Every structure is written in structure tokens, then in C-alpha cells.
Short mmCIF file of C-alpha atoms in Angstrom, two decimals:
data_model
loop_
_atom_site.label_atom_id
_atom_site.label_comp_id
_atom_site.label_asym_id
_atom_site.label_seq_id
_atom_site.Cartn_x
_atom_site.Cartn_y
_atom_site.Cartn_z
CA MET A 736 19.76 12.90 -10.10
CA HIS A 737 20.46 11.97 -6.55
CA LYS A 738 23.64 11.35 -4.67
CA ALA A 739 23.96 9.96 -1.17
CA ASP A 740 26.02 12.85 0.20
CA SER A 741 23.85 15.54 -1.41
CA ILE A 742 24.00 18.94 0.33
CA TYR A 743 20.19 19.16 -0.17
CA GLU A 744 17.51 17.56 1.98
CA ASP A 745 16.99 14.52 -0.23
CA GLU A 746 15.49 11.27 1.03
CA PRO A 747 14.69 9.26 -2.11
CA ASP A 748 11.70 7.46 -0.53
CA VAL A 749 10.32 10.63 1.06
CA VAL A 750 11.33 13.92 -0.63
CA TYR A 751 13.40 15.44 -3.36
CA ASP A 752 14.87 18.95 -2.91
CA PHE A 753 15.38 20.97 -6.08
CA PRO A 754 15.78 24.57 -7.38
CA ARG A 755 13.29 26.73 -9.26
CA ARG A 756 14.80 26.00 -12.69
CA TYR A 757 13.32 22.47 -12.55
CA LEU A 758 9.95 23.47 -11.19
CA LYS A 759 8.00 23.19 -14.50
CA ALA A 760 9.49 19.79 -15.23
CA VAL A 761 8.75 18.39 -11.78
CA HIS A 762 5.23 19.83 -11.75
CA GLU A 763 4.58 17.93 -14.99
CA ALA A 764 5.62 14.71 -13.26
CA VAL A 765 3.16 15.06 -10.30
CA GLY A 766 1.15 11.83 -10.25
CA ASP A 767 3.66 10.14 -12.44
CA TRP A 768 6.70 7.84 -11.95
CA VAL A 769 10.37 8.95 -11.89
CA VAL A 770 13.66 7.11 -12.06
CA TYR A 771 16.53 7.95 -9.70
CA TYR A 772 19.99 8.34 -11.27
CA GLU A 773 23.37 8.71 -9.60
CA PRO A 774 25.64 11.29 -11.29
CA VAL A 775 28.99 10.04 -12.56
CA LYS A 776 31.00 12.07 -10.03
CA ALA A 777 28.98 10.57 -7.14
CA GLY A 778 29.54 6.90 -7.86
CA PRO A 779 29.06 3.95 -10.18
CA ARG A 780 25.40 3.13 -9.64
CA GLY A 781 23.68 4.68 -12.64
CA TYR A 782 19.87 4.19 -12.44
CA PHE A 783 18.95 2.66 -9.08
CA ALA A 784 15.26 3.15 -8.06
CA VAL A 785 11.81 4.35 -9.02
CA ALA A 786 9.15 6.34 -7.15
CA LYS A 787 5.99 8.32 -7.80
CA ILE A 788 5.65 12.05 -7.13
CA GLN A 789 2.64 12.95 -5.02
CA ARG A 790 2.87 16.74 -4.95
CA VAL A 791 5.25 19.68 -5.01
CA ILE A 792 5.53 22.36 -2.32
CA PRO A 793 7.81 25.42 -1.74
CA LYS A 794 10.63 24.54 0.64
CA PRO A 795 9.81 26.17 4.00
CA GLY A 796 12.15 29.07 4.80
CA VAL A 797 14.22 28.73 1.65
CA GLU A 798 13.55 31.07 -1.30
CA GLY A 799 13.77 29.57 -4.68
CA ARG A 800 13.80 25.90 -3.61
CA PHE A 801 11.02 23.34 -3.76
CA LEU A 802 10.26 19.85 -2.42
CA ALA A 803 8.79 17.02 -4.48
CA LEU A 804 7.00 14.80 -2.00
CA ILE A 805 7.12 11.10 -2.81
CA GLU A 806 3.88 9.13 -2.69
CA PRO A 807 4.14 6.81 0.37
CA GLY A 808 4.75 3.21 -0.59
CA SER A 809 5.80 3.98 -4.16
CA PHE A 810 9.60 4.02 -3.82
CA LEU A 811 11.23 0.78 -4.99
CA PRO A 812 14.99 0.16 -5.40
CA PHE A 813 16.03 -1.72 -8.47
CA ASP A 814 17.04 -5.37 -8.02
CA ALA A 815 20.25 -4.53 -9.87
CA THR A 816 21.48 -1.07 -10.62
CA VAL A 817 21.25 -0.25 -14.32
CA PRO A 818 24.41 1.05 -16.03
CA ARG A 819 24.48 4.42 -17.74
CA LEU A 820 25.56 2.83 -21.01
CA VAL A 821 24.52 -0.47 -22.58
CA GLY A 822 26.68 -1.55 -25.47
CA GLY A 823 28.31 1.88 -25.43
CA ARG A 824 24.93 3.63 -25.93
CA PRO A 825 23.02 5.70 -23.41
CA LEU A 826 19.62 4.41 -22.31
CA GLU A 827 18.06 7.88 -22.64
CA GLN A 828 17.30 9.20 -26.10
CA THR A 829 18.03 12.80 -25.09
CA LEU A 830 21.55 11.82 -24.09
CA THR A 831 22.34 10.07 -27.38
CA GLU A 832 23.99 11.51 -30.46
CA ALA A 833 22.71 10.62 -33.92
CA ASP A 834 25.44 7.96 -34.27
CA GLY A 835 24.53 6.38 -30.98
CA SER A 836 27.43 7.80 -28.97
CA PRO A 837 26.88 9.58 -25.64
CA LYS A 838 26.35 13.35 -25.67
CA LYS A 839 28.59 15.55 -23.61
CA GLY A 840 27.57 18.52 -21.50
CA GLY A 841 24.15 20.20 -21.92
CA SER A 842 21.24 17.90 -20.99
CA VAL A 843 23.68 15.37 -19.47
CA GLN A 844 24.21 17.79 -16.56
CA LEU A 845 20.53 18.37 -15.83
CA ALA A 846 19.47 17.20 -12.32
CA VAL A 847 15.90 16.63 -13.63
CA ARG A 848 15.25 15.30 -17.13
CA ARG A 849 12.10 14.33 -18.98
CA LEU A 850 12.04 10.65 -19.81
CA PRO A 851 10.01 9.18 -22.70
CA GLU A 852 7.84 6.25 -21.74
CA SER A 853 9.90 3.87 -23.90
CA ASP A 854 13.12 4.80 -22.10
CA PHE A 855 11.36 4.53 -18.71
CA ALA A 856 10.06 1.01 -19.55
CA ARG A 857 13.44 -0.13 -20.78
CA ILE A 858 15.31 1.08 -17.71
CA VAL A 859 12.70 -0.42 -15.33
CA ASP A 860 12.79 -3.76 -17.21
CA LEU A 861 16.57 -3.88 -16.74
CA GLY A 862 16.44 -2.88 -13.09
CA LEU A 863 13.34 -4.86 -12.10
CA PRO A 864 13.01 -7.79 -14.50
CA GLN A 865 9.53 -8.91 -15.58
CA ASP A 866 10.22 -12.43 -14.23
CA LEU A 867 11.66 -11.29 -10.84
CA GLU A 868 9.09 -13.31 -8.89
CA GLN A 869 9.91 -16.45 -10.87
CA LEU A 870 13.62 -15.84 -10.52
CA GLU A 871 13.24 -15.72 -6.71
CA ALA A 872 10.91 -18.67 -6.53
CA THR A 873 13.27 -20.93 -8.51
CA ARG A 874 16.53 -19.39 -7.34
CA TYR A 875 17.47 -22.36 -5.22
CA GLU A 876 15.57 -25.05 -7.19
CA PRO A 877 17.47 -25.61 -10.47
CA ALA A 878 15.18 -28.38 -11.65
CA ILE A 879 12.08 -26.23 -11.27
CA ALA A 880 13.81 -23.34 -13.01
CA ASP A 881 14.75 -25.60 -15.97
CA ARG A 882 11.16 -26.80 -16.32
CA GLN A 883 9.69 -23.30 -16.14
CA GLU A 884 12.27 -21.99 -18.68
CA LYS A 885 11.29 -24.79 -21.06
CA ALA A 886 7.59 -24.03 -20.60
CA MET A 887 8.24 -20.33 -21.38
CA ARG A 888 10.18 -21.30 -24.52
CA ASP A 889 7.34 -23.53 -25.64
CA ALA A 890 4.68 -20.80 -25.09
CA SER A 891 3.72 -19.12 -28.31
CA VAL A 892 3.06 -15.66 -26.77
CA PRO A 893 4.87 -14.88 -23.48
CA PHE A 894 2.83 -12.72 -21.10
CA GLU A 895 4.32 -9.32 -20.36
CA ARG A 896 2.83 -7.34 -17.45
CA PRO A 897 2.66 -3.59 -18.04
CA VAL A 898 5.45 -1.67 -16.21
CA VAL A 899 3.28 0.40 -13.93
CA GLU A 900 1.04 -2.52 -13.05
CA ARG A 901 4.15 -4.43 -12.01
CA LEU A 902 5.44 -1.55 -9.90
CA THR A 903 2.22 -1.40 -7.98
CA ARG A 904 1.61 -5.12 -7.38
CA ARG A 905 2.30 -5.96 -3.72
CA PRO A 906 3.66 -9.53 -4.40
CA PHE A 907 6.14 -8.13 -6.88
CA ARG A 908 7.25 -5.38 -4.52
CA ASP A 909 7.56 -7.83 -1.63
CA VAL A 910 9.95 -9.99 -3.66
CA ALA A 911 12.02 -7.00 -4.76
CA PHE A 912 12.17 -5.72 -1.11
CA ARG A 913 13.12 -9.12 0.26
CA ARG A 914 15.89 -9.65 -2.26
CA LYS A 915 17.45 -6.22 -1.63
CA VAL A 916 17.24 -6.31 2.17
CA ARG A 917 18.67 -9.85 2.54
CA GLU A 918 21.42 -9.01 0.02
CA ALA A 919 22.30 -5.78 1.93
CA TYR A 920 22.83 -7.77 5.15
CA GLY A 921 24.73 -10.60 3.47
CA TYR A 922 21.82 -13.00 4.25
CA ARG A 923 22.72 -12.64 7.96
CA CYS A 924 20.22 -11.82 10.74
CA ALA A 925 20.90 -8.31 11.94
CA MET A 926 20.11 -9.19 15.59
CA SER A 927 21.37 -12.70 16.11
CA GLY A 928 24.25 -12.51 13.66
CA LEU A 929 23.41 -15.89 12.26
CA ARG A 930 23.56 -16.79 8.59
CA LEU A 931 21.52 -19.97 8.09
CA ARG A 932 20.62 -21.80 4.93
CA ASN A 933 18.46 -24.89 4.46
CA GLY A 934 19.54 -28.07 2.68
CA GLY A 935 18.90 -26.54 -0.72
CA GLY A 936 20.94 -23.42 0.05
CA ARG A 937 17.90 -21.21 0.52
CA PRO A 938 18.64 -18.50 3.16
CA GLU A 939 16.39 -18.69 6.22
CA VAL A 940 16.66 -14.98 7.02
CA GLN A 941 13.61 -12.85 6.26
CA ALA A 942 13.12 -9.16 5.40
CA ALA A 943 11.19 -7.08 7.95
CA HIS A 944 9.73 -3.69 7.23
CA ILE A 945 10.59 -1.34 10.15
CA ARG A 946 7.67 0.94 9.46
CA PRO A 947 4.93 -1.30 7.95
CA VAL A 948 3.60 -0.54 4.44
CA GLU A 949 0.11 -0.17 5.82
CA HIS A 950 1.47 2.67 8.01
CA GLN A 951 3.07 4.49 5.03
CA GLY A 952 6.36 2.67 5.32
CA SER A 953 8.41 2.42 2.17
CA ASP A 954 10.13 -0.47 0.38
CA SER A 955 13.49 1.25 0.73
CA VAL A 956 16.26 -0.93 2.13
CA ARG A 957 16.56 1.77 4.81
CA ASN A 958 13.12 0.73 6.02
CA GLY A 959 14.17 -2.92 6.32
CA LEU A 960 15.97 -5.31 8.60
CA ALA A 961 17.16 -8.79 7.78
CA LEU A 962 15.85 -10.95 10.70
CA SER A 963 15.38 -14.65 11.52
CA GLY A 964 11.79 -15.83 11.63
CA THR A 965 11.48 -15.61 15.40
CA LEU A 966 13.12 -12.24 15.73
CA HIS A 967 10.99 -10.92 12.86
CA TRP A 968 7.86 -12.03 14.77
CA MET A 969 9.17 -10.37 17.97
CA PHE A 970 10.02 -7.18 16.13
CA ASP A 971 6.53 -6.97 14.56
CA ARG A 972 4.96 -7.70 17.93
CA GLY A 973 6.85 -4.85 19.66
CA LEU A 974 8.97 -7.16 21.89
CA ILE A 975 12.22 -5.80 20.47
CA THR A 976 13.41 -2.61 18.75
CA VAL A 977 16.47 -0.51 18.17
CA ALA A 978 17.52 2.47 20.32
CA ASP A 979 18.00 6.02 19.05
CA ASP A 980 21.73 5.36 18.60
CA CYS A 981 20.56 3.11 15.72
CA THR A 982 22.72 0.31 17.12
CA THR A 983 21.58 -0.89 20.59
CA ILE A 984 18.92 -3.59 20.62
CA LEU A 985 16.14 -2.89 23.12
CA VAL A 986 14.12 -5.70 24.62
CA SER A 987 10.78 -5.60 26.40
CA ARG A 988 12.13 -7.26 29.52
CA ASN A 989 8.74 -7.74 31.17
CA LYS A 990 7.69 -9.88 28.13
CA VAL A 991 10.96 -11.61 27.12
CA PRO A 992 12.90 -13.70 29.68
CA SER A 993 16.62 -13.09 29.93
CA ASP A 994 17.51 -16.70 28.87
CA VAL A 995 15.49 -16.14 25.63
CA VAL A 996 17.43 -12.93 24.97
CA ALA A 997 20.68 -14.75 25.51
CA ARG A 998 19.72 -17.45 23.00
CA LEU A 999 18.41 -15.17 20.29
CA ILE A 1000 20.40 -11.91 20.28
CA ARG A 1001 24.09 -11.24 19.71
CA PRO A 1002 26.03 -11.07 23.04
CA GLU A 1003 27.04 -7.50 22.29
CA GLY A 1004 23.41 -6.53 22.12
CA SER A 1005 24.06 -4.38 19.03
CA LEU A 1006 22.65 -4.42 15.54
CA LEU A 1007 24.64 -5.66 12.57
CA THR A 1008 24.50 -3.01 9.84
CA PRO A 1009 24.93 -3.41 6.09
CA GLU A 1010 28.36 -3.01 4.52
CA ASP A 1011 27.05 -0.11 2.46
CA PRO A 1012 26.12 2.72 4.86
CA ARG A 1013 23.52 3.91 2.37
CA ASP A 1014 21.49 0.82 3.24
CA ALA A 1015 21.63 1.29 7.03
CA PRO A 1016 18.24 1.71 8.81
CA HIS A 1017 17.02 5.22 8.72
CA PRO A 1018 16.77 6.89 12.18
CA ALA A 1019 13.26 8.18 11.44
CA ASN A 1020 11.98 4.66 10.65
CA LEU A 1021 13.53 3.23 13.84
CA LYS A 1022 12.02 6.11 15.84
CA TRP A 1023 8.61 5.34 14.38
CA HIS A 1024 8.91 1.66 15.49
CA ARG A 1025 10.01 2.63 18.99
CA GLU A 1026 7.16 5.08 19.40
CA ASN A 1027 4.37 3.09 17.76
CA VAL A 1028 5.19 -0.64 18.00
CA PHE A 1029 7.67 -1.28 20.85
CA GLY A 1030 5.94 -2.25 24.02
CA GLN A 1031 2.55 -2.32 22.37
CA VAL A 1032 2.01 -6.07 22.61
CA THR A 1033 -1.69 -6.85 22.62
CA GLY A 1034 -3.08 -8.93 25.38
CA ASP A 1035 -1.81 -9.60 28.88
CA ALA A 1036 -1.43 -13.38 28.61
CA PRO A 1037 2.11 -14.61 29.15
CA ILE A 1038 4.05 -15.81 26.08
CA ASP A 1039 5.15 -19.44 26.10
CA TRP A 1040 8.92 -19.32 25.32
CA SER A 1041 9.55 -22.96 26.03
#
């Protein structure tokens, strides 16, 4: 279980803080995948993400508490949150009475629960559909979608990729990340404020990792920014970043002319943030970008901005 306003030091894509009573269960999950669940009193999300536990350590300076460290690059939010009940029945066997109704109390209150593989696969399939890549590829092309749907109906044995293989495939994760980040920002560029779509309705905004995956950045929405193609390129090149107030846009003035800044960035010079504050860029990710990417443009040749 995880809630956004937890009193513990939880960062779903980095670390999970828990008491000794759950130590045995969490130790058993080291090297394996977990599902994040929002308790009823915290909000409506239900099941909302997966990640892989790398190791468990005692929490420094706090007796009786432990930290489950999340394997870098494993955290992945669901494309759509999965409800606690489907057709009035829980998705977890341990939360279900013999007649299919939800149990009350007991295991329902546990912050860490063991999850059979069949329950895990079902929850992941609902949150991250097998055909997510196809859904995104044909989202704005109805004719293509119709043809592919017909081809799938005509196929005698549809291919199903194993759950864990799907969760570790970079192309699948890129699609899931892109969909969540663009949705969080309303398909609007966080730095220019523009919401552009092509003739077919496809949004032009891209999803940028703040801390790149190859540098242990996660696929959390909090490690993403929705940016136009040019601003995405500038961000990755270290020409622009975000200040430690998590709002002010910083520009490498010796590399980017003022007239270019005026054309590309909102007049206020501030970042647009998602409507849901849980999706706002994490300060630690922005700090990493400022310290490791900003101002680190390779080469001294001037950039042609014409």
C-alpha cells in the first residue's frame, strides 16, 4: 500500500518505508515484482503501478523500520488505474470470500500482502494492456486500427507476451511512459504552453525523461516533462533546465539567443505543471538534470538557430 501523503519516506520509484512486521514478506519479494495499491481512505486509485524490489536495508537511525530499495528503471505506472473491485469481486484471492464478495478487516488492512502470480498477471493486464503499443500506434488512425483488429480476429492463436517480459521491454515501457506523461500535462508543452495536434489529431508534444533511463532514471511521471520536439532536444542537450524552485525555466544564455527564448518559452518563464500534484516533476530529478546535463553541451561550435 502507498498513499501520496504518507508520513513515511516513500518514493514509489525509489524506496518503500515499512515496519518490522512486514520484513519477512518483503524479504521474500527481493528480486521480484510488486504492485502498488492506494488504500481506500487515501483516494480512488486502487492499483496504480508496478516495480521490482532490489534489496532491503534497515532504515538508518530508526529502530524497527526498514527500506525496500526499488531496482532502478523498474518502476512503471499503469496506463489506467485498476479498480479494487471488478464486477463486485476483488482482484486478489486473499481478499475474496467464498461467495465472491469482498472480505472486511484482517488481510484487507495489511500494508504488504503476498500476491499469487495469477492475481499479479490479471492486475497488470488490466493496468498495462498487452496491446498497449498497438493501441498507441493506431490511436489516431481509425482505418489502420480497424484493419489490425480484423487481422487479430482472423488469427487462429493470438500471441500473448509474458507479463514480466512485457514489463522489461524498452519499447513497451517507452509507450507507457509517453502516454502517461503527455496525459498528465494535458498534451501541452510544459515550457512553451502550446498544445499542437497534426491534421489527424495526433499530439505533437513529446515525453522527455528528466533523468535519462541510462543514468538510472525511472519511468515515473515525476521523472518526465511534456515538451515540444525542439524544447525536448534543447533539454536533452543541456541548453535549458528548471531551477530549484521547480518552476523557473533556466536558459544557457551563452548558447541560446534571446530572440529564440522569446519564440520558444512562455513569457512568464515558468514551467506548466500537471493538474495532479502527484505528477509534478520530482525536485531530485530536476536537481540531477541541473547538475549533470545543464550547461554540458558538447562542442564549442555555434548552434544555427535560423
